[in-house]
Amino acid sequence: NFKNIIAIAAHTKLIEIGKDKEFNEAKILVVTWAFKNSFKEDGSFFDKYFNENSKNLKDSYWVLISTDNYVPSNLNSNLKLLITKKSFFKYSFFSFFKILFTTIFECRFSIKKIFHYFSSSTYFAEQMSSVIKNILKKNNFCKILMPYEAQPFQNKIFLEAKKYNKKISTFGYIHSMLTPVPCDFIFRNGAPDLLFVHGSSQVNILT
């Protein structure tokens, strides 16, 4: 728990890279993970989870969460890359305490709520929710698609998207084997409308 809390100080700000323009023609919003070797010389992005190139999925806009902070020199206009702001020191404790005091006041000094909301996973969910809400305001998406691990930020994105537009369809894809006790996938608010899995055995386990 302590490591989870301290991790906030290392990820206090997300930087958005990409052309900030309206994509009224885009109907599919894809939120996925990005790696250095995922980017191609022509500025496109190849997603290893969906085995798909961004230029081949028509009417799509991609939000890419960088895992290594790599920024390609060429980036297609339908791609937005999110990296973590880096400073001289690994941890930004000024921002950390600012976030802490903000959380305390927003939770009205409730120890239970503070303990729940003051974690790196919850803070990242809030960051991602803010990014996605700004994108939804500028576009008329019909579908949201992402490789799904039932992480808090993924549920938060789906939940906020439904609040913004109830007609948006949300899709998740489980891209790996389930854990022995897959409690993360218990149905709750923010679950996708449709979940793609790898066969009847996973269907039975999740059911």
CSV table of C-alpha atoms in Angstrom, one decimal:
chain,number,residue,atom,x,y,z
A,1,ASN,CA,0.0,0.0,0.0
A,2,PHE,CA,2.8,2.4,0.8
A,3,LYS,CA,4.5,1.7,-2.5
A,4,ASN,CA,1.2,2.3,-4.3
A,5,ILE,CA,0.8,5.6,-2.6
A,6,ILE,CA,4.4,6.8,-3.2
A,7,ALA,CA,4.0,5.9,-6.9
A,8,ILE,CA,1.7,8.9,-7.2
A,9,ALA,CA,4.8,11.2,-6.8
A,10,ALA,CA,6.4,9.6,-9.9
A,11,HIS,CA,3.3,10.1,-12.1
A,12,THR,CA,1.9,13.4,-11.1
A,13,LYS,CA,1.3,14.8,-14.6
A,14,LEU,CA,0.3,13.3,-18.0
A,15,ILE,CA,1.5,15.0,-21.2
A,16,GLU,CA,-0.6,14.7,-24.3
A,17,ILE,CA,1.3,14.5,-27.6
A,18,GLY,CA,-0.6,14.7,-30.9
A,19,LYS,CA,-2.6,17.1,-32.9
A,20,ASP,CA,-5.5,18.4,-30.8
A,21,LYS,CA,-8.2,18.7,-33.5
A,22,GLU,CA,-11.7,17.6,-33.9
A,23,PHE,CA,-12.3,14.2,-35.5
A,24,ASN,CA,-16.0,14.3,-36.3
A,25,GLU,CA,-15.5,11.5,-38.8
A,26,ALA,CA,-14.1,9.2,-36.1
A,27,LYS,CA,-16.6,6.7,-34.7
A,28,ILE,CA,-14.3,4.4,-32.8
A,29,LEU,CA,-12.2,5.4,-29.9
A,30,VAL,CA,-9.4,3.0,-29.0
A,31,VAL,CA,-7.6,3.2,-25.7
A,32,THR,CA,-4.5,1.0,-25.5
A,33,TRP,CA,-0.9,0.6,-24.3
A,34,ALA,CA,2.0,1.8,-26.4
A,35,PHE,CA,5.6,0.5,-26.6
A,36,LYS,CA,8.6,1.9,-28.5
A,37,ASN,CA,8.5,-0.9,-31.1
A,38,SER,CA,4.8,-0.3,-31.7
A,39,PHE,CA,5.4,2.8,-33.8
A,40,LYS,CA,6.1,2.5,-37.5
A,41,GLU,CA,8.1,4.8,-39.8
A,42,ASP,CA,5.0,6.0,-41.6
A,43,GLY,CA,3.6,7.4,-38.3
A,44,SER,CA,1.1,4.7,-37.8
A,45,PHE,CA,0.8,2.5,-34.7
A,46,PHE,CA,0.6,-1.3,-34.5
A,47,ASP,CA,-1.3,-2.7,-31.6
A,48,LYS,CA,-0.1,-6.1,-30.4
A,49,TYR,CA,-3.2,-6.8,-28.4
A,50,PHE,CA,-5.7,-6.4,-31.3
A,51,ASN,CA,-3.0,-7.3,-34.0
A,52,GLU,CA,-4.1,-4.2,-35.9
A,53,ASN,CA,-2.5,-1.2,-37.5
A,54,SER,CA,-4.1,2.2,-36.7
A,55,LYS,CA,-4.2,3.2,-40.3
A,56,ASN,CA,-6.2,0.1,-41.3
A,57,LEU,CA,-9.0,0.6,-38.7
A,58,LYS,CA,-11.2,3.1,-40.5
A,59,ASP,CA,-13.0,5.9,-38.6
A,60,SER,CA,-10.8,5.4,-35.5
A,61,TYR,CA,-9.0,7.6,-33.1
A,62,TRP,CA,-6.4,6.1,-30.8
A,63,VAL,CA,-5.3,7.2,-27.3
A,64,LEU,CA,-2.0,5.5,-26.5
A,65,ILE,CA,-0.7,5.1,-23.0
A,66,SER,CA,3.1,5.0,-23.1
A,67,THR,CA,4.8,2.3,-21.0
A,68,ASP,CA,8.3,3.6,-21.6
A,69,ASN,CA,7.8,7.4,-22.4
A,70,TYR,CA,9.1,6.9,-25.9
A,71,VAL,CA,8.0,9.7,-28.3
A,72,PRO,CA,8.3,8.9,-32.1
A,73,SER,CA,9.4,11.6,-34.5
A,74,ASN,CA,6.4,10.9,-36.7
A,75,LEU,CA,2.8,10.4,-35.4
A,76,ASN,CA,-0.3,10.1,-37.5
A,77,SER,CA,-3.1,12.7,-36.9
A,78,ASN,CA,-5.5,10.1,-35.5
A,79,LEU,CA,-3.1,9.2,-32.7
A,80,LYS,CA,-2.7,10.8,-29.2
A,81,LEU,CA,0.2,9.7,-27.1
A,82,LEU,CA,0.2,10.0,-23.3
A,83,ILE,CA,3.5,10.1,-21.5
A,84,THR,CA,4.5,10.9,-17.9
A,85,LYS,CA,6.1,14.2,-17.2
A,86,LYS,CA,9.7,13.7,-16.1
A,87,SER,CA,11.7,16.0,-13.9
A,88,PHE,CA,15.2,16.1,-12.6
A,89,PHE,CA,14.1,14.0,-9.6
A,90,LYS,CA,12.2,10.8,-10.0
A,91,TYR,CA,9.6,11.9,-7.4
A,92,SER,CA,7.8,15.2,-7.3
A,93,PHE,CA,6.9,15.5,-3.6
A,94,PHE,CA,5.5,19.1,-4.0
A,95,SER,CA,2.9,17.8,-6.4
A,96,PHE,CA,2.4,14.7,-4.2
A,97,PHE,CA,1.5,16.8,-1.1
A,98,LYS,CA,-0.7,19.0,-3.2
A,99,ILE,CA,-2.7,15.9,-4.4
A,100,LEU,CA,-2.8,14.6,-0.9
A,101,PHE,CA,-4.3,17.8,0.6
A,102,THR,CA,-6.8,18.0,-2.3
A,103,THR,CA,-7.8,14.4,-1.7
A,104,ILE,CA,-8.2,15.0,2.1
A,105,PHE,CA,-10.5,18.0,1.5
A,106,GLU,CA,-12.5,16.3,-1.3
A,107,CYS,CA,-13.0,13.3,1.0
A,108,ARG,CA,-14.0,15.6,3.9
A,109,PHE,CA,-11.4,14.1,6.2
A,110,SER,CA,-12.9,10.6,5.9
A,111,ILE,CA,-10.1,8.1,6.6
A,112,LYS,CA,-11.8,5.4,4.7
A,113,LYS,CA,-12.3,7.5,1.6
A,114,ILE,CA,-8.8,9.0,1.8
A,115,PHE,CA,-7.3,5.5,2.0
A,116,HIS,CA,-9.4,4.4,-1.0
A,117,TYR,CA,-8.9,7.4,-3.3
A,118,PHE,CA,-5.2,8.2,-2.4
A,119,SER,CA,-3.5,5.5,-4.5
A,120,SER,CA,-1.6,5.6,-7.7
A,121,SER,CA,-4.2,3.4,-9.5
A,122,THR,CA,-7.1,5.7,-8.4
A,123,TYR,CA,-5.2,8.9,-9.2
A,124,PHE,CA,-4.3,7.5,-12.7
A,125,ALA,CA,-7.9,6.7,-13.2
A,126,GLU,CA,-8.8,10.3,-12.5
A,127,GLN,CA,-6.1,11.5,-14.9
A,128,MET,CA,-7.3,9.2,-17.7
A,129,SER,CA,-10.9,10.1,-17.1
A,130,SER,CA,-10.1,13.8,-17.6
A,131,VAL,CA,-8.2,13.1,-20.9
A,132,ILE,CA,-11.0,11.0,-22.3
A,133,LYS,CA,-13.8,13.4,-21.3
A,134,ASN,CA,-12.0,16.2,-23.2
A,135,ILE,CA,-11.8,14.0,-26.2
A,136,LEU,CA,-15.4,13.0,-26.0
A,137,LYS,CA,-16.5,16.6,-26.0
A,138,LYS,CA,-14.8,17.2,-29.3
A,139,ASN,CA,-16.0,14.1,-31.2
A,140,ASN,CA,-19.1,12.0,-31.8
A,141,PHE,CA,-17.9,8.5,-31.0
A,142,CYS,CA,-20.2,5.5,-31.2
A,143,LYS,CA,-17.8,2.9,-29.7
A,144,ILE,CA,-15.0,2.7,-27.2
A,145,LEU,CA,-12.6,-0.3,-27.4
A,146,MET,CA,-9.7,-1.3,-25.2
A,147,PRO,CA,-7.7,-4.3,-24.1
A,148,TYR,CA,-9.4,-5.0,-20.8
A,149,GLU,CA,-7.7,-6.0,-17.5
A,150,ALA,CA,-10.5,-4.5,-15.2
A,151,GLN,CA,-8.1,-1.8,-14.0
A,152,PRO,CA,-9.7,1.1,-12.2
A,153,PHE,CA,-8.9,3.6,-15.0
A,154,GLN,CA,-10.5,1.3,-17.6
A,155,ASN,CA,-13.7,1.0,-15.6
A,156,LYS,CA,-13.6,4.8,-14.9
A,157,ILE,CA,-13.3,5.5,-18.7
A,158,PHE,CA,-16.3,3.3,-19.5
A,159,LEU,CA,-18.3,4.7,-16.7
A,160,GLU,CA,-17.7,8.4,-17.6
A,161,ALA,CA,-18.3,7.6,-21.3
A,162,LYS,CA,-21.8,6.3,-20.4
A,163,LYS,CA,-22.5,9.4,-18.3
A,164,TYR,CA,-21.5,11.6,-21.2
A,165,ASN,CA,-23.5,9.6,-23.8
A,166,LYS,CA,-25.6,6.6,-22.9
A,167,LYS,CA,-25.6,5.5,-26.5
A,168,ILE,CA,-21.9,4.9,-26.7
A,169,SER,CA,-21.1,1.2,-26.9
A,170,THR,CA,-18.2,0.0,-24.8
A,171,PHE,CA,-16.1,-3.1,-25.6
A,172,GLY,CA,-13.3,-4.8,-23.7
A,173,TYR,CA,-11.0,-7.5,-24.9
A,174,ILE,CA,-9.2,-9.9,-22.4
A,175,HIS,CA,-5.9,-10.4,-24.2
A,176,SER,CA,-4.3,-12.9,-21.9
A,177,MET,CA,-4.9,-15.9,-19.7
A,178,LEU,CA,-7.1,-15.3,-16.6
A,179,THR,CA,-5.4,-15.4,-13.2
A,180,PRO,CA,-6.2,-18.4,-10.9
A,181,VAL,CA,-8.7,-16.3,-9.0
A,182,PRO,CA,-9.8,-13.5,-11.3
A,183,CYS,CA,-11.6,-11.4,-8.8
A,184,ASP,CA,-10.8,-8.2,-10.7
A,185,PHE,CA,-13.3,-9.2,-13.3
A,186,ILE,CA,-16.3,-9.3,-11.0
A,187,PHE,CA,-19.1,-7.3,-12.6
A,188,ARG,CA,-19.3,-3.7,-11.3
A,189,ASN,CA,-20.0,-0.2,-12.5
A,190,GLY,CA,-17.9,0.7,-15.5
A,191,ALA,CA,-17.8,-2.9,-16.9
A,192,PRO,CA,-17.9,-3.0,-20.7
A,193,ASP,CA,-21.1,-3.6,-22.5
A,194,LEU,CA,-19.5,-6.5,-24.3
A,195,LEU,CA,-16.4,-8.5,-23.3
A,196,PHE,CA,-14.4,-10.5,-25.9
A,197,VAL,CA,-12.6,-13.6,-24.5
A,198,HIS,CA,-10.6,-16.6,-25.8
A,199,GLY,CA,-13.1,-19.4,-25.8
A,200,SER,CA,-15.9,-21.2,-23.8
A,201,SER,CA,-13.6,-22.0,-20.9
A,202,GLN,CA,-13.1,-18.3,-20.1
A,203,VAL,CA,-16.8,-17.7,-20.6
A,204,ASN,CA,-17.6,-20.4,-18.0
A,205,ILE,CA,-15.0,-19.0,-15.5
A,206,LEU,CA,-16.3,-15.5,-15.8
A,207,THR,CA,-19.9,-16.5,-15.6
